Short mmCIF file of C-alpha atoms in Angstrom, two decimals:
data_model
loop_
_atom_site.label_atom_id
_atom_site.label_comp_id
_atom_site.label_asym_id
_atom_site.label_seq_id
_atom_site.Cartn_x
_atom_site.Cartn_y
_atom_site.Cartn_z
CA MET V 1 0.00 0.00 0.00
CA GLU V 2 1.53 3.25 -1.12
CA LEU V 3 1.92 5.93 1.59
CA ILE V 4 3.93 8.62 -0.16
CA SER V 5 4.22 9.34 -3.82
CA ALA V 6 6.63 11.96 -5.16
CA LYS V 7 6.61 13.05 -8.79
CA ASN V 8 9.21 15.26 -10.41
CA VAL V 9 10.20 17.04 -7.18
CA SER V 10 12.72 19.87 -7.43
CA VAL V 11 14.10 22.11 -4.69
CA LYS V 12 16.15 25.23 -5.30
CA TYR V 13 18.32 27.12 -2.81
CA ASP V 14 18.79 30.57 -4.35
CA ALA V 15 19.46 29.71 -7.98
CA ARG V 16 21.21 26.41 -7.29
CA ALA V 17 19.22 23.20 -7.67
CA ALA V 18 19.56 20.99 -4.57
CA VAL V 19 17.16 18.37 -5.87
CA ARG V 20 16.17 18.03 -9.52
CA GLY V 21 13.19 16.06 -10.83
CA ALA V 22 13.08 13.34 -8.17
CA SER V 23 10.34 10.71 -8.47
CA PHE V 24 9.86 7.82 -6.08
CA SER V 25 7.33 6.27 -3.75
CA VAL V 26 7.25 4.80 -0.26
CA SER V 27 4.99 1.86 0.59
CA GLU V 28 3.78 0.64 3.94
CA GLY V 29 6.39 -1.40 5.77
CA ASP V 30 9.26 -0.18 3.57
CA TYR V 31 12.73 0.45 4.95
CA LEU V 32 13.96 3.03 2.45
CA CYS V 33 17.49 4.38 2.61
CA ILE V 34 18.37 7.60 0.81
CA VAL V 35 22.08 7.43 0.05
CA GLY V 36 24.58 9.60 -1.78
CA GLU V 37 27.59 11.85 -1.26
CA ASN V 38 27.47 14.95 0.95
CA GLY V 39 25.59 17.85 -0.61
CA THR V 40 23.61 15.77 -3.08
CA GLY V 41 20.17 16.72 -1.77
CA LYS V 42 19.42 13.81 0.58
CA SER V 43 18.39 15.89 3.61
CA THR V 44 16.72 18.47 1.39
CA LEU V 45 14.55 15.80 -0.18
CA LEU V 46 13.55 14.63 3.30
CA LYS V 47 12.65 18.20 4.27
CA ALA V 48 10.58 18.58 1.12
CA ILE V 49 8.54 15.48 2.02
CA LEU V 50 8.01 16.91 5.51
CA GLY V 51 6.93 20.29 4.14
CA LEU V 52 9.88 22.19 5.63
CA VAL V 53 11.23 23.59 2.37
CA ARG V 54 9.52 24.94 -0.70
CA TYR V 55 9.53 22.59 -3.68
CA GLU V 56 8.19 22.26 -7.19
CA GLY V 57 6.49 19.09 -8.36
CA GLU V 58 4.12 16.88 -6.47
CA ILE V 59 4.41 15.07 -3.15
CA SER V 60 1.25 13.43 -1.91
CA PHE V 61 0.40 11.47 1.22
CA GLU V 62 -1.75 8.47 0.23
CA ASN V 63 -4.12 6.12 2.03
CA GLY V 64 -4.90 8.42 4.92
CA LEU V 65 -1.33 9.18 5.99
CA LYS V 66 -1.26 12.42 8.03
CA ARG V 67 1.54 14.69 9.21
CA SER V 68 0.68 13.74 12.75
CA ASP V 69 1.46 10.07 11.95
CA LEU V 70 5.10 10.93 11.34
CA GLY V 71 8.23 10.90 13.44
CA TYR V 72 11.27 12.92 12.45
CA LEU V 73 14.91 12.93 13.51
CA PRO V 74 16.41 16.15 12.16
CA GLN V 75 20.13 16.80 12.13
CA GLN V 76 21.13 18.47 15.36
CA THR V 77 21.39 22.27 15.35
CA GLN V 78 24.02 24.34 17.10
CA VAL V 79 21.35 25.89 19.35
CA GLN V 80 20.27 22.49 20.68
CA LYS V 81 23.74 21.41 21.79
CA GLY V 82 23.77 23.86 24.71
CA PHE V 83 20.05 23.75 25.46
CA PRO V 84 18.95 23.60 29.10
CA ALA V 85 16.37 20.80 29.06
CA SER V 86 16.17 17.37 30.65
CA VAL V 87 16.13 14.26 28.45
CA TYR V 88 12.50 13.71 29.44
CA GLU V 89 11.57 17.27 28.46
CA VAL V 90 13.13 16.76 25.03
CA VAL V 91 11.40 13.42 24.39
CA LEU V 92 7.95 14.49 25.60
CA PRO V 93 7.18 16.76 22.57
CA GLY V 94 7.17 13.51 20.61
CA CYS V 95 3.54 13.51 21.79
CA LEU V 96 2.96 17.06 20.53
CA ASN V 97 1.12 15.83 17.45
CA ARG V 98 -1.43 14.03 19.61
CA LEU V 99 -2.34 17.09 21.71
CA GLY V 100 -4.85 18.40 19.19
CA ARG V 101 -6.73 21.14 21.01
CA ARG V 102 -5.59 20.06 24.45
CA LEU V 103 -2.98 22.14 26.27
CA PHE V 104 -1.24 19.55 28.44
CA TYR V 105 0.02 16.00 27.97
CA SER V 106 -2.09 13.14 29.35
CA ALA V 107 -0.73 10.43 31.65
CA GLU V 108 -0.86 8.01 28.73
CA GLU V 109 1.26 10.30 26.56
CA LYS V 110 3.81 10.70 29.35
CA ASP V 111 3.96 6.90 29.61
CA ASP V 112 4.59 6.67 25.87
CA ALA V 113 7.49 9.10 26.20
CA ARG V 114 8.95 6.97 29.01
CA GLU V 115 8.51 3.85 26.87
CA SER V 116 10.44 5.47 24.01
CA MET V 117 13.20 6.41 26.45
CA ARG V 118 13.33 2.81 27.67
CA LEU V 119 13.58 1.56 24.08
CA LEU V 120 16.62 3.77 23.48
CA GLY V 121 18.18 2.99 26.87
CA LEU V 122 17.70 6.48 28.30
CA THR V 123 15.69 5.66 31.41
CA ASP V 124 18.66 6.09 33.75
CA ILE V 125 19.51 9.53 32.40
CA ALA V 126 15.93 10.82 32.02
CA ASN V 127 16.57 13.76 34.34
CA ARG V 128 20.05 14.60 33.14
CA SER V 129 20.43 17.82 31.22
CA TYR V 130 20.56 17.46 27.44
CA ARG V 131 23.50 19.85 27.17
CA GLU V 132 25.66 17.70 29.46
CA LEU V 133 25.22 14.49 27.46
CA SER V 134 27.68 12.95 25.04
CA GLY V 135 26.95 13.29 21.32
CA GLY V 136 25.69 9.70 21.20
CA GLN V 137 23.33 10.20 24.13
CA GLN V 138 21.97 13.40 22.57
CA GLN V 139 21.37 11.56 19.31
CA ARG V 140 19.55 8.73 21.11
CA THR V 141 17.39 11.30 22.90
CA LEU V 142 16.29 12.80 19.58
CA VAL V 143 15.63 9.33 18.15
CA ALA V 144 13.48 8.54 21.20
CA ARG V 145 11.44 11.67 20.48
CA ALA V 146 11.02 10.62 16.84
CA VAL V 147 9.95 7.11 17.90
CA CYS V 148 7.47 8.61 20.35
CA SER V 149 5.79 10.71 17.66
CA ALA V 150 5.87 8.11 14.86
CA LYS V 151 2.63 6.21 14.43
CA LYS V 152 3.07 4.93 10.89
CA MET V 153 6.28 6.33 9.52
CA ILE V 154 9.62 7.53 10.83
CA PHE V 155 12.07 9.81 9.00
CA LEU V 156 15.67 9.71 10.16
CA ASP V 157 18.32 12.13 8.95
CA GLU V 158 21.74 10.55 9.54
CA PRO V 159 20.76 8.65 12.71
CA VAL V 160 24.26 7.25 13.35
CA ASN V 161 26.14 10.46 12.63
CA GLY V 162 28.96 10.84 15.13
CA LEU V 163 28.24 7.55 16.92
CA ASP V 164 30.88 4.91 17.59
CA PRO V 165 30.46 1.54 15.82
CA THR V 166 28.92 -0.28 18.80
CA VAL V 167 26.32 2.41 19.46
CA SER V 168 25.65 2.67 15.71
CA ARG V 169 24.87 -1.03 15.56
CA GLN V 170 22.51 -0.73 18.54
CA MET V 171 20.79 2.19 16.84
CA TYR V 172 20.36 0.18 13.61
CA ASP V 173 19.00 -2.74 15.64
CA VAL V 174 16.38 -0.54 17.31
CA ILE V 175 15.32 0.90 13.95
CA GLY V 176 15.28 -2.55 12.35
CA GLU V 177 13.11 -3.88 15.16
CA LEU V 178 10.63 -1.01 14.79
CA ASN V 179 10.37 -1.85 11.11
CA ALA V 180 10.16 -5.64 11.48
CA LYS V 181 8.05 -6.00 14.64
CA GLN V 182 5.82 -2.92 14.64
CA GLY V 183 5.53 -2.56 10.87
CA MET V 184 6.86 0.99 11.07
CA THR V 185 7.75 2.42 7.68
CA VAL V 186 11.30 3.80 7.81
CA VAL V 187 12.82 6.48 5.59
CA MET V 188 16.47 7.05 6.45
CA VAL V 189 19.11 9.39 5.07
CA SER V 190 22.54 7.86 5.42
CA HIS V 191 26.02 8.09 3.99
CA ASP V 192 26.87 4.71 5.51
CA ILE V 193 26.13 2.82 2.28
CA ASP V 194 27.22 -0.61 3.56
CA SER V 195 24.74 -0.69 6.44
CA ALA V 196 22.09 0.99 4.32
CA VAL V 197 22.17 -1.72 1.68
CA ARG V 198 22.28 -4.52 4.24
CA ARG V 199 19.45 -3.26 6.43
CA SER V 200 16.99 -1.67 4.01
CA ASN V 201 14.69 -3.18 1.41
CA MET V 202 14.65 -0.10 -0.85
CA ILE V 203 17.40 2.31 -1.91
CA LEU V 204 17.14 5.82 -3.32
CA HIS V 205 20.53 7.01 -4.55
CA MET V 206 20.66 10.78 -4.89
CA ASP V 207 23.11 12.89 -6.86
CA THR V 208 20.91 16.01 -7.12
CA GLU V 209 18.92 13.81 -9.50
CA VAL V 210 17.80 10.29 -8.67
CA ARG V 211 20.55 7.90 -9.79
CA PHE V 212 18.79 4.75 -8.65
CA PHE V 213 15.49 3.89 -7.05
CA GLY V 214 14.55 0.27 -6.39
CA PRO V 215 15.10 -2.79 -4.22
CA SER V 216 18.33 -2.90 -2.22
CA ALA V 217 19.30 -6.30 -3.63
CA GLU V 218 19.12 -4.93 -7.17
CA TYR V 219 21.17 -1.91 -6.10
CA ALA V 220 23.81 -4.17 -4.57
CA SER V 221 24.15 -6.32 -7.69
CA LYS V 222 24.20 -3.29 -9.97
CA PHE V 223 26.75 -1.28 -7.99
CA GLY V 224 28.14 -4.21 -6.00
CA TYR V 225 31.65 -4.10 -7.41
CA LYS V 226 32.14 -0.83 -5.55
CA PHE V 227 31.78 -2.52 -2.20
CA PHE V 228 34.30 -5.21 -3.03
CA GLN V 229 36.74 -2.55 -4.08
CA ASN V 230 36.21 -0.85 -0.74
CA GLY V 231 36.86 -4.03 1.21
CA GLY V 232 33.46 -5.64 0.83
CA TYR V 233 30.66 -5.99 3.31
CA MET J 1 12.91 55.18 54.37
CA HIS J 2 10.31 57.82 54.90
CA ILE J 3 9.11 57.55 51.34
CA LEU J 4 8.51 53.81 51.66
CA LEU J 5 6.59 54.08 54.93
CA ASN J 6 4.26 56.53 53.30
CA ILE J 7 4.11 54.78 49.95
CA ALA J 8 0.37 55.39 49.71
CA ASP J 9 1.09 59.11 49.43
CA TYR J 10 3.23 58.52 46.38
CA PRO J 11 1.01 56.87 43.79
CA PHE J 12 3.75 57.06 41.19
CA LEU J 13 5.78 54.67 43.32
CA ILE J 14 2.98 52.15 43.46
CA TYR J 15 2.63 52.49 39.68
CA ALA J 16 6.34 51.89 39.30
CA PHE J 17 6.26 48.74 41.41
CA VAL J 18 3.22 47.36 39.56
CA VAL J 19 4.34 48.21 36.03
CA GLY J 20 7.99 47.42 36.71
CA GLY J 21 7.25 44.11 38.37
CA LEU J 22 4.74 42.96 35.75
CA SER J 23 6.78 43.96 32.73
CA ALA J 24 9.89 42.38 34.25
CA LEU J 25 7.96 39.17 34.89
CA CYS J 26 6.48 39.00 31.38
CA LEU J 27 9.66 39.97 29.56
CA SER J 28 11.63 37.36 31.50
CA LEU J 29 9.17 34.65 30.41
CA LEU J 30 9.12 35.80 26.78
CA GLY J 31 12.89 36.19 26.99
CA VAL J 32 13.68 32.53 27.70
CA PRO J 33 12.72 31.30 24.20
CA LEU J 34 14.19 34.41 22.56
CA VAL J 35 17.57 33.96 24.27
CA LEU J 36 17.63 30.21 23.63
CA LYS J 37 16.85 30.70 19.94
CA ARG J 38 19.62 33.34 19.74
CA TYR J 39 17.11 36.11 19.08
CA SER J 40 18.30 38.29 21.98
CA MET J 41 18.91 41.30 19.78
CA ILE J 42 15.26 41.42 18.77
CA GLY J 43 14.30 42.97 22.12
CA ASP J 44 16.94 45.62 21.65
CA GLY J 45 15.74 46.33 18.12
CA LEU J 46 12.12 46.59 19.24
CA SER J 47 12.86 49.12 21.97
CA HIS J 48 14.80 51.31 19.54
CA VAL J 49 11.93 51.23 17.08
CA GLY J 50 9.65 52.08 20.00
CA PHE J 51 11.80 55.10 20.79
CA GLY J 52 11.52 56.31 17.22
CA ALA J 53 7.75 55.81 17.19
CA MET J 54 7.23 57.62 20.50
CA SER J 55 9.36 60.58 19.44
CA VAL J 56 7.47 60.92 16.17
CA ALA J 57 4.15 60.65 18.02
CA LEU J 58 5.19 63.38 20.43
CA ALA J 59 6.28 65.62 17.58
CA LEU J 60 2.89 65.15 15.91
CA ASN J 61 1.04 65.62 19.19
CA LEU J 62 -0.34 62.08 19.25
CA ALA J 63 -0.52 59.79 22.26
CA PRO J 64 2.89 58.02 22.31
CA MET J 65 1.56 54.60 23.33
CA TYR J 66 -1.09 54.45 20.61
CA VAL J 67 1.55 55.06 17.97
CA ALA J 68 4.34 53.00 19.51
CA VAL J 69 2.36 49.80 20.11
CA PRO J 70 1.26 49.20 16.49
CA VAL J 71 4.61 50.32 15.04
CA VAL J 72 6.56 48.02 17.35
CA ILE J 73 4.22 45.12 16.56
CA VAL J 74 4.95 45.57 12.86
CA ALA J 75 8.67 45.80 13.67
CA ALA J 76 8.47 42.58 15.71
CA PHE J 77 7.06 40.64 12.76
CA LEU J 78 9.68 42.13 10.49
CA LEU J 79 12.57 41.36 12.85
CA MET J 80 11.40 37.78 13.48
CA ARG J 81 11.22 37.24 9.73
CA ILE J 82 14.68 38.70 9.18
CA SER J 83 16.15 36.53 11.95
CA GLY J 84 14.55 33.40 10.52
CA ASN J 85 15.96 34.07 7.05
CA SER J 86 19.43 32.67 6.63
CA LYS J 87 20.07 34.62 3.44
CA ILE J 88 20.04 37.99 5.23
CA ASN J 89 22.75 39.01 7.65
CA ALA J 90 20.29 39.25 10.55
CA ASP J 91 22.32 40.97 13.26
CA ALA J 92 23.52 43.64 10.84
CA ALA J 93 19.96 44.22 9.61
CA ILE J 94 18.66 44.59 13.17
CA ALA J 95 21.44 47.05 14.03
CA LEU J 96 20.57 49.14 10.97
CA ILE J 97 16.88 49.21 11.84
CA SER J 98 17.66 50.14 15.47
CA SER J 99 19.96 53.04 14.70
CA SER J 100 17.74 54.35 11.91
CA ALA J 101 14.71 54.39 14.19
CA VAL J 102 16.62 56.26 16.92
CA ALA J 103 18.00 58.76 14.43
CA ILE J 104 14.56 59.50 13.01
CA GLY J 105 13.16 59.90 16.52
CA VAL J 106 15.90 62.28 17.67
CA LEU J 107 15.60 64.39 14.51
CA CYS J 108 11.81 64.61 14.80
CA THR J 109 12.03 65.71 18.42
CA SER J 110 14.69 68.37 17.84
CA LEU J 111 13.18 69.74 14.60
CA THR J 112 9.76 70.22 16.18
CA GLY J 113 11.16 72.04 19.20
CA GLY J 114 10.90 69.11 21.62
CA SER J 115 13.17 69.23 24.63
CA ASN J 116 16.17 67.08 25.37
CA ILE J 117 14.39 66.08 28.56
CA ASP J 118 11.85 64.09 26.51
CA ILE J 119 14.61 62.32 24.65
CA TYR J 120 16.43 61.66 27.90
CA ASN J 121 13.32 60.18 29.50
CA TYR J 122 12.68 57.85 26.58
CA MET J 123 16.31 56.80 26.50
CA PHE J 124 16.69 56.02 30.17
CA GLY J 125 13.12 55.76 31.42
CA SER J 126 11.54 57.53 34.33
CA LEU J 127 9.67 56.58 37.44
CA LEU J 128 7.47 59.60 36.98
CA SER J 129 6.40 58.93 33.43
CA LEU J 130 3.75 56.34 34.31
CA SER J 131 0.10 57.29 34.23
CA ARG J 132 -2.90 55.47 35.67
CA SER J 133 -3.90 54.25 32.22
CA ASP J 134 -0.41 52.81 31.69
CA VAL J 135 -0.89 50.81 34.86
CA TRP J 136 -4.20 49.31 33.72
CA PHE J 137 -2.83 48.63 30.26
CA SER J 138 0.17 46.81 31.70
CA ILE J 139 -1.98 44.74 34.06
CA ALA J 140 -4.21 43.62 31.19
CA ILE J 141 -1.33 42.74 28.86
CA SER J 142 0.62 41.00 31.62
CA ALA J 143 -2.40 38.88 32.52
CA ALA J 144 -2.70 37.87 28.86
CA VAL J 145 1.01 37.01 28.62
CA LEU J 146 0.98 34.95 31.81
CA VAL J 147 -2.15 32.99 30.92
CA LEU J 148 -1.01 32.29 27.35
CA PHE J 149 2.48 31.30 28.47
CA VAL J 150 1.13 28.77 30.98
CA PHE J 151 -1.46 27.42 28.55
CA PHE J 152 0.97 27.06 25.67
CA TYR J 153 3.96 26.06 27.79
CA ASN J 154 4.39 22.68 26.08
CA ARG J 155 4.17 24.22 22.63
CA VAL J 156 6.54 27.01 23.58
CA PHE J 157 9.09 24.43 24.63
CA ALA J 158 8.63 22.27 21.54
CA MET J 159 9.00 25.25 19.25
CA THR J 160 11.98 26.70 21.08
CA PHE J 161 13.88 23.45 21.08
CA ASP J 162 13.05 22.37 17.56
CA GLU J 163 10.76 24.28 15.24
CA ASP J 164 11.34 21.88 12.35
CA PHE J 165 10.28 18.87 14.38
CA ALA J 166 7.09 20.60 15.50
CA ALA J 167 6.25 21.63 11.93
CA ALA J 168 7.11 18.24 10.43
CA THR J 169 4.84 16.38 12.84
CA GLY J 170 1.87 18.59 12.08
CA SER J 171 1.96 21.62 14.43
CA LYS J 172 0.87 24.94 12.97
CA ILE J 173 3.88 26.93 14.08
CA GLY J 174 3.02 30.18 12.27
CA ILE J 175 0.30 31.16 14.71
CA TYR J 176 2.49 30.63 17.77
CA LYS J 177 5.35 32.61 16.27
CA SER J 178 2.99 35.48 15.47
CA LEU J 179 1.53 35.41 18.95
CA SER J 180 4.94 35.54 20.56
CA ALA J 181 6.02 38.42 18.29
CA LEU J 182 2.86 40.32 19.20
CA LEU J 183 3.17 39.82 22.96
CA THR J 184 6.89 40.61 22.99
CA ALA J 185 6.28 43.85 21.10
CA VAL J 186 3.54 45.08 23.42
CA THR J 187 5.44 44.12 26.57
CA VAL J 188 8.60 45.86 25.37
CA VAL J 189 6.67 49.09 24.83
CA ILE J 190 5.20 48.88 28.34
CA GLY J 191 8.61 48.19 29.85
CA MET J 192 10.16 51.13 27.97
CA ASN J 193 8.35 53.72 30.07
CA LEU J 194 10.14 52.65 33.18
CA MET J 195 13.35 51.17 31.83
CA GLY J 196 14.01 53.36 28.85
CA THR J 197 14.98 52.40 25.32
CA LEU J 198 18.55 51.55 26.13
CA LEU J 199 17.89 49.30 29.09
CA VAL J 200 14.60 47.47 28.46
CA SER J 201 16.21 44.63 26.51
CA SER J 202 18.13 43.68 29.65
CA LEU J 203 14.79 42.51 31.12
CA ILE J 204 14.55 40.02 28.25
CA ILE J 205 18.12 38.78 28.33
CA PHE J 206 19.41 38.89 31.91
CA PRO J 207 16.92 36.60 33.73
CA ALA J 208 17.20 33.80 31.16
CA LEU J 209 20.99 33.94 31.05
CA THR J 210 21.24 34.12 34.83
CA SER J 211 18.97 31.10 35.33
CA MET J 212 20.84 29.07 32.73
CA ARG J 213 24.03 29.34 34.82
CA VAL J 214 22.49 27.13 37.48
CA PHE J 215 19.34 25.42 36.20
CA ARG J 216 19.61 22.62 33.69
CA SER J 217 16.01 21.88 32.76
CA PHE J 218 13.73 24.13 30.72
CA ARG J 219 11.11 24.23 33.45
CA GLY J 220 13.76 25.18 36.02
CA VAL J 221 15.07 27.97 33.81
CA VAL J 222 11.58 29.38 33.18
CA ILE J 223 10.53 29.41 36.83
CA CYS J 224 13.85 30.76 38.03
CA SER J 225 13.80 33.52 35.38
CA ALA J 226 10.37 34.69 36.50
CA VAL J 227 11.35 34.74 40.18
CA ILE J 228 14.72 36.42 39.65
CA SER J 229 13.27 39.02 37.34
CA LEU J 230 10.54 39.97 39.82
CA LEU J 231 13.01 40.19 42.70
CA CYS J 232 15.52 42.22 40.70
CA ALA J 233 12.84 44.64 39.50
CA ALA J 234 11.56 45.15 43.04
CA GLY J 235 15.11 45.48 44.36
CA GLY J 236 16.06 47.98 41.68
CA ILE J 237 13.03 50.20 42.19
CA LEU J 238 13.56 50.04 45.96
CA ALA J 239 17.19 51.05 45.54
CA SER J 240 16.22 53.98 43.34
CA CYS J 241 13.81 55.16 46.07
CA LEU J 242 16.42 54.93 48.79
CA VAL J 243 19.35 56.42 46.89
CA ALA J 244 18.50 59.94 45.85
CA GLY J 245 18.97 60.47 42.11
CA ALA J 246 19.40 56.80 41.17
CA SER J 247 17.46 55.94 38.01
CA ALA J 248 15.04 53.05 38.41
CA GLY J 249 15.90 51.45 35.07
CA ALA J 250 19.63 51.56 35.68
CA SER J 251 19.21 50.25 39.23
CA ILE J 252 17.18 47.28 37.96
CA VAL J 253 19.86 46.45 35.42
CA VAL J 254 22.62 46.66 38.02
CA VAL J 255 20.70 44.39 40.40
CA ASN J 256 20.26 41.95 37.49
CA LEU J 257 23.97 42.12 36.82
CA LEU J 258 24.74 41.29 40.45
CA ALA J 259 22.34 38.34 40.30
CA PHE J 260 24.04 37.14 37.12
CA ILE J 261 27.49 37.30 38.73
CA ILE J 262 26.31 35.40 41.81
CA PHE J 263 24.61 32.71 39.71
CA ALA J 264 27.59 32.40 37.37
CA ALA J 265 29.94 31.89 40.31
CA PHE J 266 27.59 29.39 41.92
CA GLY J 267 27.19 27.54 38.62
CA ALA J 268 30.94 27.35 38.08
CA VAL J 269 31.56 26.06 41.60
CA SER J 270 28.82 23.43 41.45
CA ARG J 271 29.94 22.25 38.01
CA ARG J 272 33.46 21.83 39.30
CA ALA J 273 32.14 19.88 42.29
CA CYS J 274 30.13 17.65 39.92
CA GLY J 275 33.19 17.13 37.75
CA HIS J 276 35.15 15.88 40.77
CA LYS J 277 32.34 13.52 41.66
CA HIS J 278 32.32 12.02 38.17
CA ARG J 279 36.05 11.55 38.15
CA THR J 280 36.31 9.82 41.52
#
């Protein structure tokens, strides 16, 4: 069942094209990785889907998918690194999309936030200040918030950026489990091509334009020689 | 001391405590998100635009508040937009707007035969400038700010920490940004009477920065900012009553500065203590 369909999407920053004529779709249960070099429009494409940048072309949410069904892990901003907020305070707005007209979070929503923290192994540091955490802990906090808000689909922009290999693997395991056990549709931007190909079922290779869109296995056999040259996977 | 014992005989003092306390409280609350989002200069820009608007109003024989409030509201929307636009050099643009507004105000006042006293009062504020209607106006606006801040606390936090996340997951962020621009603008104009153009932005910046030295959660910073700001405003006005000739606005800023130094020292000491604990 198709959830997102994008046709001929282009995004311009000033006069420069960041994304040109991208077409692809995301179906329920997909684990789609958007790969490519730095500065090839991966994050921009994600922002276009989420309505955060202006784009030309057509992006439509199908089969009743709503903005409030989504979870999003943005790349961390400079402002956030020194922000005075506890881990719990940062994760709780994952329930923001469920508030509707209400002003305050319900007990159930607070429980959901705690459950997301547990999933990412943050329970012990729930009251620590975000600005005093290591980069990996900060990243896990933001992933917990995304998990908390995601009902059908989760968008992750470089989730393992700056993490050491062990923590990266744990992060991939959590994401894989969400996809496999809860049927969460995953759209991930990554420059870690090896893991992307191994873990995902669909690949979107960006180089301003779409270079490849299709099943990961097909991508691996088509571009596979590259991996062997780089030491294999 | 005499003046405080007979405070009822000096209505302007009561006005000063009410308006000063309320505007300090509201600006400290509105200031936390502004400081955290690195929009501190917006408060400064707004007060300068307010100065320009008030001077022009005075030159044209209009009521200063009725001109300043709408002009500053427009400026607030403009400045927020400039700050949110990465293509424009925001701090330079705000500095240009500030100095232009002051220049226009000063020229208008001097060309139409206004006195330097008026300019001085707008620049540095005055205890005596408050009227009864200012007091009611500030009570009404402050009540609105307090109620809205408490009601929208969760959304304020979400939008301060991560606007993109809030927008991506379906929040309508435009309306909250507009509301905060509107409230900040009106509160700055109210605070200007007492604090003056040059000093009112300290009410936005100091309490948040001071609280952040010690408190490490958003809730802690917000509550501490409100309390500190109220205490510093009361302390400053009190000091200006007791010390003949001390300006209320300047006294409030100096008390805020003292609070900042104390909190910074305390924060540094407690962080060092924590560091030792982690290492051992």
